[in-house]
């Protein structure tokens, strides 16, 4: 079995008591914190920035923080999020003029780097930079909002990305984001994902541990690959 990670998205958490809510979801068995950054420019919505990331660190959150930048341009925020305690920083290649440079900036700042692909985007941008990427994130909804439905064509794309990773022999995580929950996490894993973002499926339920347990039970049934 792959080393699966469950990454609750803070977008669906209670912003008025974010530290407590993130602490609770980690105590309930989550592995990493998915931190969605929206700028009302690359995507229509507006969320949180580096100050909130460092507030979580100051509150005592020690789990990896997976910063998903839905912002354009990207570069100015890289150093700010690295200073704020980000572990991963992922961005959309169509939001950066110089993708290779942005990837290098992220690693030079001491973080793990990643590229994010929208539902209609091909994986072509990976061709020349795969060795500079620690995470590939496939969006299974259009970015901007939580609570949307999973787009099924993501499964084919996960297969494609998994093949690329396995053929490269590189240590790259394959994350899927949008509309993930107990009902489809197994299909996403069988298509090759190893890191699962879930916002509303987890924070929308009263018992986080129960949902996370259901997700892990589904993962335990993934057919061996
Ligand atoms: C969408 C965000 C996602 C989103 C996931 O733009 O990147 O992380 O919050 O939320 P759910 O799991 O509710 O689709
Ligand atoms: Zn996200």
PDB file of C-alpha atoms and ligand atoms in Angstrom:
ATOM      1  CA  UNK A   1       0.000   0.000   0.000  1.00  0.00           C
ATOM      2  CA  UNK A   2       1.206   3.492  -0.792  1.00  0.00           C
ATOM      3  CA  UNK A   3       1.919   5.976   1.958  1.00  0.00           C
ATOM      4  CA  UNK A   4      -1.398   7.836   1.821  1.00  0.00           C
ATOM      5  CA  UNK A   5      -1.836  11.320   3.285  1.00  0.00           C
ATOM      6  CA  UNK A   6      -5.135  12.997   4.144  1.00  0.00           C
ATOM      7  CA  UNK A   7      -5.039  16.768   3.835  1.00  0.00           C
ATOM      8  CA  UNK A   8      -8.076  18.667   5.162  1.00  0.00           C
ATOM      9  CA  UNK A   9      -8.587  21.993   3.416  1.00  0.00           C
ATOM     10  CA  UNK A  10      -8.834  24.918   5.844  1.00  0.00           C
ATOM     11  CA  UNK A  11     -11.232  26.590   3.426  1.00  0.00           C
ATOM     12  CA  UNK A  12     -14.044  24.582   5.003  1.00  0.00           C
ATOM     13  CA  UNK A  13     -12.820  25.097   8.598  1.00  0.00           C
ATOM     14  CA  UNK A  14     -14.236  27.611  11.039  1.00  0.00           C
ATOM     15  CA  UNK A  15     -12.131  30.723  10.350  1.00  0.00           C
ATOM     16  CA  UNK A  16     -13.270  32.314  13.619  1.00  0.00           C
ATOM     17  CA  UNK A  17     -11.507  29.559  15.533  1.00  0.00           C
ATOM     18  CA  UNK A  18      -9.047  28.286  12.966  1.00  0.00           C
ATOM     19  CA  UNK A  19      -6.254  27.159  15.326  1.00  0.00           C
ATOM     20  CA  UNK A  20      -8.594  24.991  17.379  1.00  0.00           C
ATOM     21  CA  UNK A  21     -10.294  23.551  14.305  1.00  0.00           C
ATOM     22  CA  UNK A  22      -6.987  22.631  12.636  1.00  0.00           C
ATOM     23  CA  UNK A  23      -5.731  21.125  15.893  1.00  0.00           C
ATOM     24  CA  UNK A  24      -8.949  19.100  16.139  1.00  0.00           C
ATOM     25  CA  UNK A  25      -8.724  17.730  12.605  1.00  0.00           C
ATOM     26  CA  UNK A  26      -5.105  16.693  13.133  1.00  0.00           C
ATOM     27  CA  UNK A  27      -6.021  15.037  16.429  1.00  0.00           C
ATOM     28  CA  UNK A  28      -8.771  13.238  14.496  1.00  0.00           C
ATOM     29  CA  UNK A  29      -6.141  11.588  12.291  1.00  0.00           C
ATOM     30  CA  UNK A  30      -5.379  13.990   9.432  1.00  0.00           C
ATOM     31  CA  UNK A  31      -1.785  14.097   8.202  1.00  0.00           C
ATOM     32  CA  UNK A  32      -1.190  17.509   6.639  1.00  0.00           C
ATOM     33  CA  UNK A  33      -2.953  20.876   6.494  1.00  0.00           C
ATOM     34  CA  UNK A  34      -4.088  22.050   3.053  1.00  0.00           C
ATOM     35  CA  UNK A  35      -3.945  25.852   3.053  1.00  0.00           C
ATOM     36  CA  UNK A  36      -5.871  27.437   0.153  1.00  0.00           C
ATOM     37  CA  UNK A  37      -4.732  30.915  -0.861  1.00  0.00           C
ATOM     38  CA  UNK A  38      -7.072  32.833  -3.194  1.00  0.00           C
ATOM     39  CA  UNK A  39      -6.459  36.323  -4.529  1.00  0.00           C
ATOM     40  CA  UNK A  40      -9.687  37.480  -6.245  1.00  0.00           C
ATOM     41  CA  UNK A  41      -7.681  37.687  -9.471  1.00  0.00           C
ATOM     42  CA  UNK A  42      -6.457  34.235 -10.502  1.00  0.00           C
ATOM     43  CA  UNK A  43      -9.647  32.882  -8.927  1.00  0.00           C
ATOM     44  CA  UNK A  44     -12.799  34.834  -8.071  1.00  0.00           C
ATOM     45  CA  UNK A  45     -12.649  34.203  -4.334  1.00  0.00           C
ATOM     46  CA  UNK A  46     -10.456  35.732  -1.622  1.00  0.00           C
ATOM     47  CA  UNK A  47      -9.129  33.747   1.345  1.00  0.00           C
ATOM     48  CA  UNK A  48      -6.071  34.050   3.570  1.00  0.00           C
ATOM     49  CA  UNK A  49      -2.395  34.933   3.313  1.00  0.00           C
ATOM     50  CA  UNK A  50       0.941  34.322   5.038  1.00  0.00           C
ATOM     51  CA  UNK A  51      -0.086  36.020   8.288  1.00  0.00           C
ATOM     52  CA  UNK A  52      -2.677  33.331   8.883  1.00  0.00           C
ATOM     53  CA  UNK A  53      -0.149  30.609   8.080  1.00  0.00           C
ATOM     54  CA  UNK A  54       2.268  31.991  10.658  1.00  0.00           C
ATOM     55  CA  UNK A  55      -0.607  32.373  13.123  1.00  0.00           C
ATOM     56  CA  UNK A  56      -1.214  28.611  12.830  1.00  0.00           C
ATOM     57  CA  UNK A  57       2.482  27.943  13.477  1.00  0.00           C
ATOM     58  CA  UNK A  58       2.457  30.305  16.467  1.00  0.00           C
ATOM     59  CA  UNK A  59      -0.637  28.559  17.771  1.00  0.00           C
ATOM     60  CA  UNK A  60       1.415  25.355  17.851  1.00  0.00           C
ATOM     61  CA  UNK A  61       0.492  23.519  14.641  1.00  0.00           C
ATOM     62  CA  UNK A  62       3.535  21.400  13.778  1.00  0.00           C
ATOM     63  CA  UNK A  63       2.077  19.204  10.997  1.00  0.00           C
ATOM     64  CA  UNK A  64       3.219  19.955   7.433  1.00  0.00           C
ATOM     65  CA  UNK A  65       1.342  22.891   5.883  1.00  0.00           C
ATOM     66  CA  UNK A  66       0.588  22.414   2.195  1.00  0.00           C
ATOM     67  CA  UNK A  67       0.121  25.903   0.745  1.00  0.00           C
ATOM     68  CA  UNK A  68      -1.940  25.878  -2.468  1.00  0.00           C
ATOM     69  CA  UNK A  69      -1.424  29.232  -4.174  1.00  0.00           C
ATOM     70  CA  UNK A  70      -4.311  30.251  -6.397  1.00  0.00           C
ATOM     71  CA  UNK A  71      -2.697  33.615  -7.049  1.00  0.00           C
ATOM     72  CA  UNK A  72      -1.182  35.451  -9.974  1.00  0.00           C
ATOM     73  CA  UNK A  73       1.633  36.457 -10.015  1.00  0.00           C
ATOM     74  CA  UNK A  74       3.241  33.906  -7.710  1.00  0.00           C
ATOM     75  CA  UNK A  75       6.854  34.798  -6.935  1.00  0.00           C
ATOM     76  CA  UNK A  76       6.434  37.581  -4.357  1.00  0.00           C
ATOM     77  CA  UNK A  77       4.442  35.275  -2.080  1.00  0.00           C
ATOM     78  CA  UNK A  78       6.941  32.410  -2.092  1.00  0.00           C
ATOM     79  CA  UNK A  79       9.384  33.925   0.415  1.00  0.00           C
ATOM     80  CA  UNK A  80       6.536  35.229   2.555  1.00  0.00           C
ATOM     81  CA  UNK A  81       4.973  31.776   2.868  1.00  0.00           C
ATOM     82  CA  UNK A  82       8.343  30.122   3.458  1.00  0.00           C
ATOM     83  CA  UNK A  83       8.919  32.575   6.337  1.00  0.00           C
ATOM     84  CA  UNK A  84       5.400  31.885   7.572  1.00  0.00           C
ATOM     85  CA  UNK A  85       6.170  28.176   8.011  1.00  0.00           C
ATOM     86  CA  UNK A  86       4.893  26.585   4.786  1.00  0.00           C
ATOM     87  CA  UNK A  87       6.142  23.044   4.132  1.00  0.00           C
ATOM     88  CA  UNK A  88       4.880  22.653   0.558  1.00  0.00           C
ATOM     89  CA  UNK A  89       4.179  25.536  -1.804  1.00  0.00           C
ATOM     90  CA  UNK A  90       2.257  24.640  -4.952  1.00  0.00           C
ATOM     91  CA  UNK A  91       1.186  27.001  -7.743  1.00  0.00           C
ATOM     92  CA  UNK A  92      -0.604  26.926 -11.092  1.00  0.00           C
ATOM     93  CA  UNK A  93       1.900  27.085 -13.990  1.00  0.00           C
ATOM     94  CA  UNK A  94      -0.416  29.399 -15.944  1.00  0.00           C
ATOM     95  CA  UNK A  95      -0.126  31.914 -13.088  1.00  0.00           C
ATOM     96  CA  UNK A  96       3.662  32.292 -13.336  1.00  0.00           C
ATOM     97  CA  UNK A  97       5.538  33.776 -16.279  1.00  0.00           C
ATOM     98  CA  UNK A  98       8.668  31.763 -15.450  1.00  0.00           C
ATOM     99  CA  UNK A  99       7.628  28.422 -14.043  1.00  0.00           C
ATOM    100  CA  UNK A 100      11.139  27.015 -13.715  1.00  0.00           C
ATOM    101  CA  UNK A 101      12.272  30.068 -11.771  1.00  0.00           C
ATOM    102  CA  UNK A 102       9.309  29.899  -9.406  1.00  0.00           C
ATOM    103  CA  UNK A 103       9.990  26.214  -8.709  1.00  0.00           C
ATOM    104  CA  UNK A 104      13.599  27.040  -7.902  1.00  0.00           C
ATOM    105  CA  UNK A 105      12.545  29.936  -5.667  1.00  0.00           C
ATOM    106  CA  UNK A 106      10.378  27.558  -3.630  1.00  0.00           C
ATOM    107  CA  UNK A 107      13.136  25.002  -3.116  1.00  0.00           C
ATOM    108  CA  UNK A 108      15.735  27.696  -2.448  1.00  0.00           C
ATOM    109  CA  UNK A 109      13.424  29.011   0.272  1.00  0.00           C
ATOM    110  CA  UNK A 110      13.598  25.562   1.912  1.00  0.00           C
ATOM    111  CA  UNK A 111      10.115  24.346   0.943  1.00  0.00           C
ATOM    112  CA  UNK A 112       8.864  21.479  -1.188  1.00  0.00           C
ATOM    113  CA  UNK A 113       7.594  22.612  -4.567  1.00  0.00           C
ATOM    114  CA  UNK A 114       4.587  21.653  -6.595  1.00  0.00           C
ATOM    115  CA  UNK A 115       2.645  22.361  -9.761  1.00  0.00           C
ATOM    116  CA  UNK A 116      -1.146  22.431  -9.879  1.00  0.00           C
ATOM    117  CA  UNK A 117      -3.225  21.550 -12.932  1.00  0.00           C
ATOM    118  CA  UNK A 118      -6.763  22.784 -13.517  1.00  0.00           C
ATOM    119  CA  UNK A 119      -9.326  20.337 -14.911  1.00  0.00           C
ATOM    120  CA  UNK A 120      -8.869  21.540 -18.506  1.00  0.00           C
ATOM    121  CA  UNK A 121      -5.062  21.905 -18.372  1.00  0.00           C
ATOM    122  CA  UNK A 122      -2.732  19.315 -19.830  1.00  0.00           C
ATOM    123  CA  UNK A 123       0.310  18.068 -17.933  1.00  0.00           C
ATOM    124  CA  UNK A 124       2.680  19.395 -20.618  1.00  0.00           C
ATOM    125  CA  UNK A 125       4.235  21.969 -18.283  1.00  0.00           C
ATOM    126  CA  UNK A 126       5.852  19.088 -16.380  1.00  0.00           C
ATOM    127  CA  UNK A 127       7.950  17.876 -19.270  1.00  0.00           C
ATOM    128  CA  UNK A 128      11.100  19.886 -18.607  1.00  0.00           C
ATOM    129  CA  UNK A 129      10.771  20.531 -14.880  1.00  0.00           C
ATOM    130  CA  UNK A 130       9.826  17.178 -13.372  1.00  0.00           C
ATOM    131  CA  UNK A 131      13.111  17.055 -11.448  1.00  0.00           C
ATOM    132  CA  UNK A 132      12.227  20.346  -9.745  1.00  0.00           C
ATOM    133  CA  UNK A 133       8.836  19.189  -8.493  1.00  0.00           C
ATOM    134  CA  UNK A 134       8.062  17.435  -5.180  1.00  0.00           C
ATOM    135  CA  UNK A 135       4.282  17.355  -5.659  1.00  0.00           C
ATOM    136  CA  UNK A 136       1.870  17.260  -8.577  1.00  0.00           C
ATOM    137  CA  UNK A 137      -1.595  18.479  -7.648  1.00  0.00           C
ATOM    138  CA  UNK A 138      -4.508  17.705  -9.927  1.00  0.00           C
ATOM    139  CA  UNK A 139      -7.593  19.834  -9.446  1.00  0.00           C
ATOM    140  CA  UNK A 140     -10.739  17.740  -9.601  1.00  0.00           C
ATOM    141  CA  UNK A 141     -12.880  20.904  -9.503  1.00  0.00           C
ATOM    142  CA  UNK A 142     -12.302  24.347 -10.946  1.00  0.00           C
ATOM    143  CA  UNK A 143     -10.362  26.300  -8.330  1.00  0.00           C
ATOM    144  CA  UNK A 144     -12.009  29.030  -6.310  1.00  0.00           C
ATOM    145  CA  UNK A 145     -14.603  27.409  -4.087  1.00  0.00           C
ATOM    146  CA  UNK A 146     -15.030  24.510  -1.727  1.00  0.00           C
ATOM    147  CA  UNK A 147     -17.993  22.156  -1.848  1.00  0.00           C
ATOM    148  CA  UNK A 148     -18.044  21.464  -5.615  1.00  0.00           C
ATOM    149  CA  UNK A 149     -18.531  18.064  -7.268  1.00  0.00           C
ATOM    150  CA  UNK A 150     -15.611  15.876  -8.319  1.00  0.00           C
ATOM    151  CA  UNK A 151     -14.952  15.989 -12.092  1.00  0.00           C
ATOM    152  CA  UNK A 152     -14.615  12.322 -13.220  1.00  0.00           C
ATOM    153  CA  UNK A 153     -12.102  12.966 -16.046  1.00  0.00           C
ATOM    154  CA  UNK A 154      -9.568  13.645 -13.274  1.00  0.00           C
ATOM    155  CA  UNK A 155      -9.246   9.865 -12.883  1.00  0.00           C
ATOM    156  CA  UNK A 156      -7.711   9.510 -16.369  1.00  0.00           C
ATOM    157  CA  UNK A 157      -5.410  12.392 -15.652  1.00  0.00           C
ATOM    158  CA  UNK A 158      -4.320  10.841 -12.360  1.00  0.00           C
ATOM    159  CA  UNK A 159      -3.368   7.686 -14.281  1.00  0.00           C
ATOM    160  CA  UNK A 160      -1.351   9.810 -16.691  1.00  0.00           C
ATOM    161  CA  UNK A 161       0.435  11.674 -13.889  1.00  0.00           C
ATOM    162  CA  UNK A 162       1.115   8.426 -11.984  1.00  0.00           C
ATOM    163  CA  UNK A 163       2.734   6.968 -15.103  1.00  0.00           C
ATOM    164  CA  UNK A 164       4.952  10.038 -15.488  1.00  0.00           C
ATOM    165  CA  UNK A 165       6.042   9.836 -11.848  1.00  0.00           C
ATOM    166  CA  UNK A 166       6.720   6.108 -11.917  1.00  0.00           C
ATOM    167  CA  UNK A 167       8.639   6.319 -15.186  1.00  0.00           C
ATOM    168  CA  UNK A 168      10.778   9.144 -13.805  1.00  0.00           C
ATOM    169  CA  UNK A 169      11.736   7.209 -10.674  1.00  0.00           C
ATOM    170  CA  UNK A 170      11.549  10.516  -8.771  1.00  0.00           C
ATOM    171  CA  UNK A 171      10.049  10.938  -5.312  1.00  0.00           C
ATOM    172  CA  UNK A 172       6.981  13.023  -6.202  1.00  0.00           C
ATOM    173  CA  UNK A 173       3.647  13.047  -4.388  1.00  0.00           C
ATOM    174  CA  UNK A 174       0.425  12.978  -6.426  1.00  0.00           C
ATOM    175  CA  UNK A 175      -2.303  15.031  -4.788  1.00  0.00           C
ATOM    176  CA  UNK A 176      -5.937  15.417  -5.791  1.00  0.00           C
ATOM    177  CA  UNK A 177      -8.078  18.373  -4.707  1.00  0.00           C
ATOM    178  CA  UNK A 178     -11.791  19.013  -5.008  1.00  0.00           C
ATOM    179  CA  UNK A 179     -14.927  17.058  -4.204  1.00  0.00           C
ATOM    180  CA  UNK A 180     -13.039  14.232  -2.486  1.00  0.00           C
ATOM    181  CA  UNK A 181     -14.718  12.189   0.245  1.00  0.00           C
ATOM    182  CA  UNK A 182     -15.283   8.601   1.381  1.00  0.00           C
ATOM    183  CA  UNK A 183     -17.357   7.863  -1.751  1.00  0.00           C
ATOM    184  CA  UNK A 184     -14.576   8.514  -4.277  1.00  0.00           C
ATOM    185  CA  UNK A 185     -11.249   8.460  -2.407  1.00  0.00           C
ATOM    186  CA  UNK A 186     -10.684   4.814  -3.333  1.00  0.00           C
ATOM    187  CA  UNK A 187     -11.182   5.482  -7.052  1.00  0.00           C
ATOM    188  CA  UNK A 188      -8.736   8.398  -6.835  1.00  0.00           C
ATOM    189  CA  UNK A 189      -6.185   6.187  -5.077  1.00  0.00           C
ATOM    190  CA  UNK A 190      -6.634   3.391  -7.622  1.00  0.00           C
ATOM    191  CA  UNK A 191      -5.990   5.961 -10.349  1.00  0.00           C
ATOM    192  CA  UNK A 192      -2.683   6.819  -8.662  1.00  0.00           C
ATOM    193  CA  UNK A 193      -3.261   9.588  -6.103  1.00  0.00           C
ATOM    194  CA  UNK A 194      -1.471   9.329  -2.754  1.00  0.00           C
ATOM    195  CA  UNK A 195      -2.438  12.653  -1.135  1.00  0.00           C
ATOM    196  CA  UNK A 196      -6.090  13.603  -0.716  1.00  0.00           C
ATOM    197  CA  UNK A 197      -7.428  17.077  -0.064  1.00  0.00           C
ATOM    198  CA  UNK A 198     -10.879  17.166   1.489  1.00  0.00           C
ATOM    199  CA  UNK A 199     -12.598  20.287   2.746  1.00  0.00           C
ATOM    200  CA  UNK A 200     -16.342  20.025   3.087  1.00  0.00           C
ATOM    201  CA  UNK A 201     -16.324  16.215   3.375  1.00  0.00           C
ATOM    202  CA  UNK A 202     -14.379  16.501   6.651  1.00  0.00           C
ATOM    203  CA  UNK A 203     -15.151  19.910   8.183  1.00  0.00           C
ATOM    204  CA  UNK A 204     -18.791  19.658   7.109  1.00  0.00           C
ATOM    205  CA  UNK A 205     -19.319  16.691   9.433  1.00  0.00           C
ATOM    206  CA  UNK A 206     -19.580  16.878  13.218  1.00  0.00           C
ATOM    207  CA  UNK A 207     -17.192  13.956  13.819  1.00  0.00           C
ATOM    208  CA  UNK A 208     -13.931  14.514  11.942  1.00  0.00           C
ATOM    209  CA  UNK A 209     -12.405  11.255  13.229  1.00  0.00           C
ATOM    210  CA  UNK A 210     -15.337   9.277  11.851  1.00  0.00           C
ATOM    211  CA  UNK A 211     -14.951  10.699   8.315  1.00  0.00           C
ATOM    212  CA  UNK A 212     -11.192  10.258   8.344  1.00  0.00           C
ATOM    213  CA  UNK A 213     -11.643   6.671   9.528  1.00  0.00           C
ATOM    214  CA  UNK A 214     -14.079   6.055   6.669  1.00  0.00           C
ATOM    215  CA  UNK A 215     -11.592   7.497   4.201  1.00  0.00           C
ATOM    216  CA  UNK A 216      -8.806   5.273   5.554  1.00  0.00           C
ATOM    217  CA  UNK A 217     -11.070   2.220   5.419  1.00  0.00           C
ATOM    218  CA  UNK A 218     -11.667   2.967   1.751  1.00  0.00           C
ATOM    219  CA  UNK A 219      -7.919   3.354   1.170  1.00  0.00           C
ATOM    220  CA  UNK A 220      -7.287   0.021   2.878  1.00  0.00           C
ATOM    221  CA  UNK A 221      -9.397  -1.606   0.136  1.00  0.00           C
ATOM    222  CA  UNK A 222      -7.420  -0.131  -2.774  1.00  0.00           C
ATOM    223  CA  UNK A 223      -6.427  -2.893  -5.132  1.00  0.00           C
ATOM    224  CA  UNK A 224      -2.683  -3.489  -4.982  1.00  0.00           C
ATOM    225  CA  UNK A 225      -0.727  -1.607  -7.616  1.00  0.00           C
TER     226      UNK A 225
HETATM  227  C1  LIG B   1     -10.687  24.746  -4.368  1.00  0.00           C
HETATM  228  C2  LIG B   1      -9.672  24.435  -3.299  1.00  0.00           C
HETATM  229  C3  LIG B   1      -9.925  23.164  -2.595  1.00  0.00           C
HETATM  230  C4  LIG B   1     -11.248  23.102  -1.892  1.00  0.00           C
HETATM  231  C5  LIG B   1     -11.592  21.685  -1.574  1.00  0.00           C
HETATM  232  O1  LIG B   1     -10.316  25.897  -5.031  1.00  0.00           O
HETATM  233  O2  LIG B   1      -8.389  24.367  -3.863  1.00  0.00           O
HETATM  234  O3  LIG B   1      -8.874  22.837  -1.718  1.00  0.00           O
HETATM  235  O4  LIG B   1     -11.293  23.871  -0.743  1.00  0.00           O
HETATM  236  O5  LIG B   1     -12.835  21.675  -0.973  1.00  0.00           O
HETATM  237  P1  LIG B   1     -13.843  20.479  -1.146  1.00  0.00           P
HETATM  238  O6  LIG B   1     -13.178  19.283  -0.573  1.00  0.00           O
HETATM  239  O7  LIG B   1     -15.023  20.935  -0.357  1.00  0.00           O
HETATM  240  O8  LIG B   1     -14.117  20.332  -2.610  1.00  0.00           O
HETATM  241 ZN1  LIG B   2      -6.699  23.515  -2.678  1.00  0.00          ZN
END
